CSV table of C-alpha atoms in Angstrom, one decimal:
chain,number,residue,atom,x,y,z
A,93,UNK,CA,0.0,0.0,0.0
A,94,UNK,CA,2.9,2.3,0.9
A,95,UNK,CA,4.6,1.5,-2.5
A,96,UNK,CA,1.3,2.2,-4.3
A,97,UNK,CA,1.1,5.5,-2.4
A,98,UNK,CA,4.7,6.5,-3.4
A,99,UNK,CA,4.0,5.6,-7.0
A,100,UNK,CA,0.8,7.7,-7.0
A,101,UNK,CA,2.8,10.5,-5.4
A,102,UNK,CA,5.5,10.3,-8.1
A,103,UNK,CA,2.9,10.3,-10.7
A,104,UNK,CA,1.4,13.4,-9.4
A,105,UNK,CA,-1.8,11.9,-8.1
A,106,UNK,CA,-3.3,13.9,-5.3
A,107,UNK,CA,-4.4,12.6,-1.9
A,108,UNK,CA,-8.1,13.2,-2.8
A,109,UNK,CA,-7.8,11.1,-5.9
A,110,UNK,CA,-6.2,8.4,-3.9
A,111,UNK,CA,-9.0,8.3,-1.4
A,112,UNK,CA,-11.6,8.1,-4.2
A,113,UNK,CA,-9.7,5.2,-5.8
A,114,UNK,CA,-9.5,3.2,-2.5
A,115,UNK,CA,-13.1,4.0,-1.7
A,116,UNK,CA,-14.2,2.8,-5.2
A,117,UNK,CA,-12.2,-0.5,-4.8
A,118,UNK,CA,-13.8,-1.0,-1.3
A,119,UNK,CA,-17.3,-0.3,-2.6
A,120,UNK,CA,-16.9,-2.6,-5.5
A,121,UNK,CA,-15.6,-5.4,-3.2
A,122,UNK,CA,-18.6,-4.7,-0.8
A,123,UNK,CA,-21.1,-4.9,-3.7
A,124,UNK,CA,-19.6,-8.2,-4.9
A,125,UNK,CA,-19.6,-9.6,-1.4
A,126,UNK,CA,-23.3,-8.6,-1.0
A,127,UNK,CA,-24.3,-10.3,-4.2
A,128,UNK,CA,-22.4,-13.4,-3.2
A,129,UNK,CA,-24.1,-13.5,0.2
A,130,UNK,CA,-27.6,-13.0,-1.4
A,131,UNK,CA,-26.9,-15.9,-3.7
A,132,UNK,CA,-25.9,-18.1,-0.8
A,133,UNK,CA,-29.0,-17.0,1.1
A,134,UNK,CA,-31.3,-17.8,-1.8
A,135,UNK,CA,-29.8,-21.2,-2.0
A,136,UNK,CA,-30.2,-21.8,1.7
A,137,UNK,CA,-33.8,-20.6,1.5
A,138,UNK,CA,-34.6,-22.9,-1.4
A,139,UNK,CA,-33.0,-25.9,0.5
A,140,UNK,CA,-35.0,-25.0,3.6
A,141,UNK,CA,-38.2,-24.8,1.6
A,142,UNK,CA,-37.6,-28.2,0.0
A,143,UNK,CA,-36.8,-29.6,3.5
A,144,UNK,CA,-40.1,-28.2,4.8
A,145,UNK,CA,-42.0,-29.8,1.9
A,146,UNK,CA,-40.4,-33.2,2.6
A,147,UNK,CA,-41.2,-32.8,6.3
A,148,UNK,CA,-44.7,-31.8,5.5
A,149,UNK,CA,-45.1,-34.7,3.1
A,150,UNK,CA,-43.8,-37.2,5.7
A,151,UNK,CA,-46.3,-35.8,8.3
A,152,UNK,CA,-49.2,-36.0,5.8
A,153,UNK,CA,-48.1,-39.5,4.8
A,154,UNK,CA,-48.1,-40.8,8.4
A,155,UNK,CA,-51.4,-39.1,9.0
A,156,UNK,CA,-53.0,-41.0,6.0
A,157,UNK,CA,-51.5,-44.2,7.3
A,158,UNK,CA,-52.9,-43.6,10.8
A,159,UNK,CA,-56.3,-42.6,9.5
A,160,UNK,CA,-56.7,-45.6,7.3
A,161,UNK,CA,-55.0,-47.9,9.9
A,162,UNK,CA,-52.5,-49.3,7.4
A,163,UNK,CA,-49.2,-50.9,7.7
A,164,UNK,CA,-46.4,-50.5,5.1
A,165,UNK,CA,-43.8,-53.0,4.1
A,166,UNK,CA,-41.1,-53.7,1.4
A,167,UNK,CA,-39.8,-56.8,-0.2
A,168,UNK,CA,-36.1,-57.3,-1.0
A,169,UNK,CA,-36.6,-59.3,-4.2
A,170,UNK,CA,-33.1,-60.7,-4.4
A,171,UNK,CA,-33.2,-62.0,-0.8
A,172,UNK,CA,-36.9,-62.9,-1.0
A,173,UNK,CA,-37.5,-61.2,2.4
A,174,UNK,CA,-40.1,-58.9,3.7
A,175,UNK,CA,-39.8,-56.1,6.3
A,176,UNK,CA,-42.6,-54.2,7.9
A,177,UNK,CA,-41.7,-50.5,8.1
A,178,UNK,CA,-44.7,-48.9,9.8
A,179,UNK,CA,-47.8,-50.5,11.4
A,180,UNK,CA,-50.9,-48.4,12.4
A,181,UNK,CA,-53.4,-51.3,12.5
A,182,UNK,CA,-55.4,-51.0,15.7
A,183,UNK,CA,-55.8,-54.7,16.4
A,184,UNK,CA,-53.3,-56.4,18.8
A,185,UNK,CA,-53.5,-59.8,17.3
A,186,UNK,CA,-52.2,-58.9,13.8
A,187,UNK,CA,-49.3,-60.9,12.3
A,188,UNK,CA,-46.1,-58.7,12.4
A,189,UNK,CA,-43.0,-60.6,11.0
A,190,UNK,CA,-39.6,-59.7,12.1
A,191,UNK,CA,-37.4,-57.6,9.8
A,192,UNK,CA,-36.0,-59.8,7.0
A,193,UNK,CA,-38.6,-62.5,7.4
A,194,UNK,CA,-38.6,-64.9,4.4
A,195,UNK,CA,-41.6,-64.8,2.0
A,196,UNK,CA,-42.2,-68.5,2.7
A,197,UNK,CA,-42.8,-67.7,6.4
A,198,UNK,CA,-45.2,-65.0,5.4
A,199,UNK,CA,-47.2,-67.3,3.2
A,200,UNK,CA,-47.2,-70.0,5.9
A,201,UNK,CA,-49.0,-67.4,8.2
A,202,UNK,CA,-52.0,-67.4,5.7
A,203,UNK,CA,-55.0,-69.7,5.9
A,204,UNK,CA,-54.4,-73.0,4.2
A,205,UNK,CA,-56.9,-72.3,1.4
A,206,UNK,CA,-55.2,-69.0,0.6
A,207,UNK,CA,-51.5,-70.0,0.6
A,208,UNK,CA,-51.2,-71.3,-2.9
A,209,UNK,CA,-52.8,-68.2,-4.4
A,210,UNK,CA,-50.7,-65.8,-2.3
A,211,UNK,CA,-47.5,-67.6,-3.2
A,212,UNK,CA,-48.2,-67.3,-6.9
A,213,UNK,CA,-49.1,-63.6,-6.7
A,214,UNK,CA,-45.9,-62.8,-4.8
A,215,UNK,CA,-43.8,-64.8,-7.3
A,216,UNK,CA,-45.4,-63.0,-10.2
A,217,UNK,CA,-44.5,-59.5,-8.9
A,218,UNK,CA,-41.1,-60.5,-7.7
A,219,UNK,CA,-40.2,-62.2,-11.1
A,220,UNK,CA,-41.5,-59.3,-13.1
A,221,UNK,CA,-44.6,-61.1,-14.5
A,222,UNK,CA,-46.8,-58.5,-12.9
A,223,UNK,CA,-46.3,-54.9,-11.9
A,224,UNK,CA,-49.0,-54.8,-9.2
A,225,UNK,CA,-50.2,-57.0,-6.4
A,226,UNK,CA,-53.7,-57.1,-4.8
A,227,UNK,CA,-54.9,-59.9,-2.7
A,228,UNK,CA,-57.5,-60.5,0.0
A,229,UNK,CA,-56.7,-63.4,2.4
A,230,UNK,CA,-57.1,-64.7,5.9
A,231,UNK,CA,-54.2,-64.6,8.3
A,232,UNK,CA,-53.5,-66.6,11.4
A,233,UNK,CA,-53.9,-64.3,14.4
A,234,UNK,CA,-51.9,-64.5,17.7
A,235,UNK,CA,-54.9,-65.8,19.6
A,236,UNK,CA,-55.2,-68.9,17.3
A,237,UNK,CA,-58.0,-67.6,15.1
A,238,UNK,CA,-58.1,-65.8,11.7
A,239,UNK,CA,-58.5,-62.2,10.6
A,240,UNK,CA,-59.1,-60.8,7.1
A,241,UNK,CA,-56.5,-58.6,5.4
A,242,UNK,CA,-56.3,-56.8,2.1
A,243,UNK,CA,-52.8,-56.0,0.6
A,244,UNK,CA,-51.6,-53.8,-2.3
A,245,UNK,CA,-48.1,-53.7,-3.7
A,246,UNK,CA,-46.1,-52.4,-6.6
A,247,UNK,CA,-42.6,-52.5,-7.9
A,248,UNK,CA,-40.5,-49.6,-6.4
A,249,UNK,CA,-37.1,-50.0,-8.0
A,250,UNK,CA,-35.6,-52.1,-10.8
A,251,UNK,CA,-32.0,-53.1,-11.7
A,252,UNK,CA,-30.2,-52.2,-14.9
A,253,UNK,CA,-32.0,-55.1,-16.7
A,254,UNK,CA,-35.4,-53.8,-15.7
A,255,UNK,CA,-36.1,-56.7,-13.3
A,256,UNK,CA,-37.8,-55.8,-9.9
A,257,UNK,CA,-35.3,-55.0,-7.2
A,258,UNK,CA,-37.6,-53.7,-4.5
A,259,UNK,CA,-41.4,-54.1,-4.0
A,260,UNK,CA,-43.3,-51.8,-1.6
A,261,UNK,CA,-46.8,-52.5,-0.3
A,262,UNK,CA,-49.4,-51.8,2.3
A,263,UNK,CA,-51.9,-54.0,4.2
A,264,UNK,CA,-55.1,-53.3,6.2
A,265,UNK,CA,-57.5,-55.2,8.3
A,266,UNK,CA,-60.9,-55.7,6.7
A,267,UNK,CA,-62.7,-57.8,9.4
A,268,UNK,CA,-65.5,-55.3,9.7
A,269,UNK,CA,-66.0,-55.1,6.0
A,270,UNK,CA,-66.2,-58.9,5.8
A,271,UNK,CA,-68.7,-58.9,8.6
A,272,UNK,CA,-70.9,-56.4,6.7
A,273,UNK,CA,-70.6,-58.5,3.5
A,274,UNK,CA,-71.6,-61.6,5.4
A,275,UNK,CA,-74.6,-59.7,6.9
A,276,UNK,CA,-75.6,-58.4,3.5
A,277,UNK,CA,-75.4,-61.9,2.0
A,278,UNK,CA,-77.5,-63.3,4.8
A,279,UNK,CA,-80.0,-60.5,4.4
A,280,UNK,CA,-80.2,-61.2,0.7
A,281,UNK,CA,-80.6,-64.9,1.2
A,282,UNK,CA,-83.3,-64.2,3.9
A,283,UNK,CA,-85.1,-61.9,1.5
A,284,UNK,CA,-84.9,-64.5,-1.3
A,285,UNK,CA,-86.1,-67.2,1.1
A,286,UNK,CA,-88.9,-64.9,2.3
A,287,UNK,CA,-90.0,-64.4,-1.3
A,288,UNK,CA,-89.9,-68.2,-2.0
A,289,UNK,CA,-91.9,-68.9,1.1
A,290,UNK,CA,-94.4,-66.2,0.2
A,291,UNK,CA,-94.9,-67.8,-3.2
A,292,UNK,CA,-95.1,-71.3,-1.7
A,293,UNK,CA,-97.6,-69.9,0.9
A,294,UNK,CA,-99.9,-68.4,-1.7
A,295,UNK,CA,-99.7,-71.6,-3.8
A,296,UNK,CA,-100.4,-73.9,-0.9
A,297,UNK,CA,-103.0,-71.8,0.8
A,298,UNK,CA,-105.0,-71.3,-2.4
A,299,UNK,CA,-105.2,-75.1,-2.7
A,300,UNK,CA,-105.7,-75.9,1.0
A,301,UNK,CA,-108.3,-73.3,1.7
A,302,UNK,CA,-110.2,-74.0,-1.5
A,303,UNK,CA,-110.5,-77.7,-0.8
A,304,UNK,CA,-112.6,-77.5,2.4
A,305,UNK,CA,-114.4,-74.5,1.1
A,306,UNK,CA,-115.5,-76.3,-2.0
A,307,UNK,CA,-116.7,-79.2,0.2
A,308,UNK,CA,-118.6,-76.9,2.5
A,309,UNK,CA,-120.3,-75.1,-0.4
A,310,UNK,CA,-121.0,-78.2,-2.3
A,311,UNK,CA,-122.5,-80.2,0.5
A,312,UNK,CA,-124.4,-77.2,1.8
A,313,UNK,CA,-126.0,-76.6,-1.6
A,314,UNK,CA,-127.3,-80.2,-1.9
A,315,UNK,CA,-128.4,-80.5,1.8
A,316,UNK,CA,-131.9,-79.0,1.2
A,317,UNK,CA,-132.6,-81.6,-1.5
A,318,UNK,CA,-131.7,-84.6,0.7
A,319,UNK,CA,-134.8,-86.1,2.4
A,320,UNK,CA,-133.3,-89.2,4.1
A,321,UNK,CA,-132.2,-88.4,7.7
A,322,UNK,CA,-129.2,-90.7,7.6
A,323,UNK,CA,-127.9,-89.1,4.4
A,324,UNK,CA,-128.6,-85.6,5.8
A,325,UNK,CA,-126.6,-86.4,9.0
A,326,UNK,CA,-123.7,-87.7,6.9
A,327,UNK,CA,-123.6,-84.5,4.9
A,328,UNK,CA,-123.8,-82.4,8.0
A,329,UNK,CA,-120.8,-84.4,9.5
A,330,UNK,CA,-118.8,-83.8,6.3
A,331,UNK,CA,-119.6,-80.1,6.4
A,332,UNK,CA,-118.5,-79.9,10.1
A,333,UNK,CA,-115.3,-81.9,9.3
A,334,UNK,CA,-114.4,-79.5,6.5
A,335,UNK,CA,-115.2,-76.5,8.8
A,336,UNK,CA,-112.7,-77.8,11.3
A,337,UNK,CA,-110.1,-78.3,8.6
A,338,UNK,CA,-110.6,-74.8,7.3
A,339,UNK,CA,-110.4,-73.4,10.9
A,340,UNK,CA,-107.3,-75.4,11.5
A,341,UNK,CA,-105.5,-74.0,8.5
A,342,UNK,CA,-106.4,-70.4,9.5
A,343,UNK,CA,-105.3,-71.0,13.1
A,344,UNK,CA,-101.9,-72.4,11.8
A,345,UNK,CA,-101.3,-69.3,9.7
A,346,UNK,CA,-102.3,-67.0,12.5
A,347,UNK,CA,-100.0,-68.8,15.0
A,348,UNK,CA,-97.0,-68.5,12.7
A,349,UNK,CA,-97.7,-64.8,12.1
A,350,UNK,CA,-98.1,-64.0,15.8
A,351,UNK,CA,-94.9,-65.8,16.9
A,352,UNK,CA,-92.7,-64.5,14.1
A,353,UNK,CA,-93.9,-60.9,14.6
A,354,UNK,CA,-93.0,-61.1,18.3
A,355,UNK,CA,-96.3,-59.8,19.3
A,356,UNK,CA,-97.3,-62.9,21.2
A,357,UNK,CA,-95.5,-63.2,24.5
A,358,UNK,CA,-95.0,-66.3,26.6
A,359,UNK,CA,-97.6,-66.8,29.3
A,360,UNK,CA,-95.9,-68.9,32.0
A,361,UNK,CA,-97.9,-71.1,34.3
A,362,UNK,CA,-97.3,-74.2,36.5
A,363,UNK,CA,-99.4,-77.3,35.9
A,364,UNK,CA,-99.4,-81.1,36.4
A,365,UNK,CA,-98.1,-82.7,33.2
A,366,UNK,CA,-99.8,-86.1,33.6
A,367,UNK,CA,-103.3,-84.6,33.7
A,368,UNK,CA,-102.6,-82.5,30.6
A,369,UNK,CA,-101.4,-85.5,28.6
A,370,UNK,CA,-104.3,-87.7,29.7
A,371,UNK,CA,-106.7,-85.0,28.5
A,372,UNK,CA,-105.0,-84.7,25.1
A,373,UNK,CA,-105.0,-88.5,24.6
A,374,UNK,CA,-108.7,-88.7,25.5
A,375,UNK,CA,-109.5,-86.0,23.0
A,376,UNK,CA,-107.9,-87.9,20.1
A,377,UNK,CA,-109.3,-91.3,20.8
A,378,UNK,CA,-112.4,-90.7,18.7
A,379,UNK,CA,-110.3,-89.6,15.8
A,380,UNK,CA,-108.3,-92.8,15.6
A,381,UNK,CA,-109.0,-95.4,13.0
A,382,UNK,CA,-110.9,-98.4,14.3
A,383,UNK,CA,-108.5,-100.9,15.9
A,384,UNK,CA,-105.9,-98.2,16.8
A,385,UNK,CA,-105.5,-97.7,20.5
A,386,UNK,CA,-104.4,-94.4,22.1
A,387,UNK,CA,-102.8,-94.6,25.5
A,388,UNK,CA,-100.4,-92.7,27.8
A,389,UNK,CA,-97.0,-93.7,29.4
A,390,UNK,CA,-95.4,-91.5,32.1
A,391,UNK,CA,-92.0,-91.9,33.7
A,392,UNK,CA,-93.3,-90.4,37.0
A,393,UNK,CA,-96.5,-90.6,39.0
A,394,UNK,CA,-96.8,-86.8,39.0
A,395,UNK,CA,-94.7,-84.0,37.5
A,396,UNK,CA,-95.3,-80.3,37.8
A,397,UNK,CA,-93.7,-78.1,35.1
A,398,UNK,CA,-93.7,-74.4,34.4
A,399,UNK,CA,-94.0,-73.3,30.8
A,400,UNK,CA,-96.5,-71.7,28.3
A,401,UNK,CA,-99.4,-74.2,28.5
A,402,UNK,CA,-101.2,-72.9,25.4
A,403,UNK,CA,-98.1,-73.3,23.2
A,404,UNK,CA,-97.4,-76.7,24.6
A,405,UNK,CA,-100.9,-77.8,23.9
A,406,UNK,CA,-100.6,-76.5,20.3
A,407,UNK,CA,-97.5,-78.7,19.8
A,408,UNK,CA,-99.1,-81.7,21.4
A,409,UNK,CA,-102.3,-81.3,19.3
A,410,UNK,CA,-100.2,-81.2,16.1
A,411,UNK,CA,-98.1,-84.2,17.0
A,412,UNK,CA,-101.2,-86.3,18.1
A,413,UNK,CA,-103.1,-85.2,15.0
A,414,UNK,CA,-100.3,-86.4,12.7
A,415,UNK,CA,-99.9,-89.7,14.6
A,416,UNK,CA,-103.6,-90.6,14.4
A,417,UNK,CA,-103.7,-89.5,10.7
A,418,UNK,CA,-100.8,-91.7,9.6
A,419,UNK,CA,-101.5,-94.7,11.8
A,420,UNK,CA,-103.9,-97.2,10.3
A,421,UNK,CA,-103.2,-100.1,12.8
A,422,UNK,CA,-101.4,-100.6,16.1
A,423,UNK,CA,-101.2,-97.8,18.6
A,424,UNK,CA,-100.4,-94.2,19.4
A,425,UNK,CA,-98.8,-93.6,22.8
A,426,UNK,CA,-98.4,-90.1,24.4
A,427,UNK,CA,-95.8,-89.9,27.2
A,428,UNK,CA,-92.6,-88.4,28.6
A,429,UNK,CA,-89.2,-89.5,30.0
A,430,UNK,CA,-87.8,-88.7,33.4
A,431,UNK,CA,-86.5,-85.1,33.4
A,432,UNK,CA,-82.7,-84.6,33.0
A,433,UNK,CA,-80.7,-81.4,33.2
A,434,UNK,CA,-83.9,-79.5,34.2
A,435,UNK,CA,-85.5,-80.5,30.8
A,436,UNK,CA,-88.2,-82.9,30.0
A,437,UNK,CA,-88.9,-84.8,26.7
A,438,UNK,CA,-92.5,-85.4,25.8
A,439,UNK,CA,-93.1,-87.7,22.9
A,440,UNK,CA,-95.7,-89.3,20.7
A,441,UNK,CA,-95.0,-92.8,19.6
A,442,UNK,CA,-97.0,-94.4,16.7
A,443,UNK,CA,-96.9,-97.6,14.6
A,444,UNK,CA,-97.7,-95.8,11.4
A,445,UNK,CA,-96.0,-95.8,8.0
A,446,UNK,CA,-92.8,-94.1,9.3
A,447,UNK,CA,-90.6,-91.5,7.5
A,448,UNK,CA,-87.6,-92.1,5.3
A,449,UNK,CA,-84.2,-90.9,6.7
A,450,UNK,CA,-83.8,-88.2,3.9
A,451,UNK,CA,-87.2,-86.7,4.9
A,452,UNK,CA,-86.9,-86.7,8.7
A,453,UNK,CA,-85.4,-83.2,8.9
A,454,UNK,CA,-87.4,-81.8,6.0
A,455,UNK,CA,-90.7,-82.6,7.6
A,456,UNK,CA,-90.2,-79.6,9.9
A,457,UNK,CA,-89.9,-77.2,6.9
A,458,UNK,CA,-92.9,-75.2,5.9
A,459,UNK,CA,-95.2,-76.7,3.3
A,460,UNK,CA,-93.2,-79.9,3.0
A,461,UNK,CA,-95.3,-83.0,2.7
A,462,UNK,CA,-94.0,-86.6,2.5
A,463,UNK,CA,-97.3,-87.7,1.0
A,464,UNK,CA,-99.1,-85.1,-1.2
A,465,UNK,CA,-102.3,-87.2,-1.1
A,466,UNK,CA,-102.7,-86.8,2.6
A,467,UNK,CA,-104.8,-83.7,3.5
A,468,UNK,CA,-102.9,-80.9,5.2
A,469,UNK,CA,-101.1,-77.7,4.5
A,470,UNK,CA,-97.7,-78.8,5.6
A,471,UNK,CA,-97.5,-76.2,8.4
A,472,UNK,CA,-98.1,-78.2,11.5
A,473,UNK,CA,-94.6,-79.5,12.2
A,474,UNK,CA,-93.1,-76.2,11.2
A,475,UNK,CA,-95.3,-74.5,13.8
A,476,UNK,CA,-94.2,-77.1,16.4
A,477,UNK,CA,-90.6,-76.2,15.9
A,478,UNK,CA,-91.2,-72.5,16.0
A,479,UNK,CA,-93.2,-72.8,19.2
A,480,UNK,CA,-90.6,-75.1,20.8
A,481,UNK,CA,-87.9,-72.6,20.1
A,482,UNK,CA,-90.0,-69.8,21.6
A,483,UNK,CA,-90.3,-71.9,24.8
A,484,UNK,CA,-86.5,-72.5,24.9
A,485,UNK,CA,-86.8,-76.0,23.7
A,486,UNK,CA,-86.5,-78.1,20.5
A,487,UNK,CA,-88.4,-80.8,18.6
A,488,UNK,CA,-87.2,-83.8,16.6
A,489,UNK,CA,-88.2,-87.2,15.2
A,490,UNK,CA,-86.9,-90.8,15.3
A,491,UNK,CA,-88.5,-93.0,12.6
A,492,UNK,CA,-88.1,-96.2,10.8
A,493,UNK,CA,-89.9,-96.5,7.4
A,494,UNK,CA,-92.7,-99.0,7.7
A,495,UNK,CA,-92.5,-99.4,11.4
A,496,UNK,CA,-93.5,-96.1,13.0
A,497,UNK,CA,-92.2,-92.8,14.4
A,498,UNK,CA,-91.4,-91.0,17.6
A,499,UNK,CA,-91.9,-87.3,17.5
A,500,UNK,CA,-90.7,-85.4,20.6
A,501,UNK,CA,-90.6,-82.0,22.1
A,502,UNK,CA,-88.0,-81.1,24.8
A,503,UNK,CA,-88.5,-78.1,27.0
A,504,UNK,CA,-87.2,-76.7,30.3
A,505,UNK,CA,-89.2,-77.8,33.3
């Protein structure tokens, strides 16, 4: 600087000129430094902005995972291993493999029926035969049961030859969705069954109601023209018989409607069972074919039970009516076994035609009739089962074709 000053002095440059030169150099250097700092500052601001975006993206990404209760994982294709990265599923029994678990172990955790399909889908995406993976399967839970899962995956990175290197995916529990699907299927099946029953009901009722009505109308129309007393009495008996049939059909329909609507409540009472069964047996003795005996058989000399007497009587009447209707020779016995586990089984044993094994469960279905030529709407045994269920019991049959049947109702005492 001193040498520069001497040179400037020898050259005749004044002090003022020297100050201006030095000031200009300093100002230029300051401006250049300022521009450099601003450039660095802009770069830092841009980097901070990008870092903020990445941080925001990660926060939003985790928020989505939490909201949808997902877990994320990736597959090392070369090693054929899977690692779960984040898991926001809210169930505690979910399968969570250790980092680096082999795909074979993952497949083994699936339900047996799903393993082959899952194995093939994983091989397809790892070998490049497919770019995406989407499977729904059942997985063994920690408590020994199963849960439903839905998984999506895609190829994340590839090697220089274009083969998959890394596969990333996500899984979620869909137990609730599966329960809803099952409920919807059941509702649909119930609706279809209801429609089928309605059609069957209309078809059967139109036939069963018309038959006694036609008899009543026909016999009533010719009754005034009949002069002989014996013939008139026979016609009157036929008219009364068909009146009872018609009334029985209407009663059956009303009973089913009341029970299924839930409007008819149980009316509990305590009574002596032996007396009730004797009364029922005496009622059906006149209805039996000549030569068929109706009797009772009790395990105890007396037995008091508490249940809905009207519903029990309805069941017993149906069982006794069927027994006398299908028994042309032998006997019909009404009785019960000794109570066990606070339940009593009341049965009707007959020596009628019996029921084939393939029909023994179906006879309790509505409108099912083993013999279409026997009068009846096919509602009686269905009503028996419905009423037995309503009393906390059950009904069933044991039968040998050609030898007879034992229909029973088991109820709490």
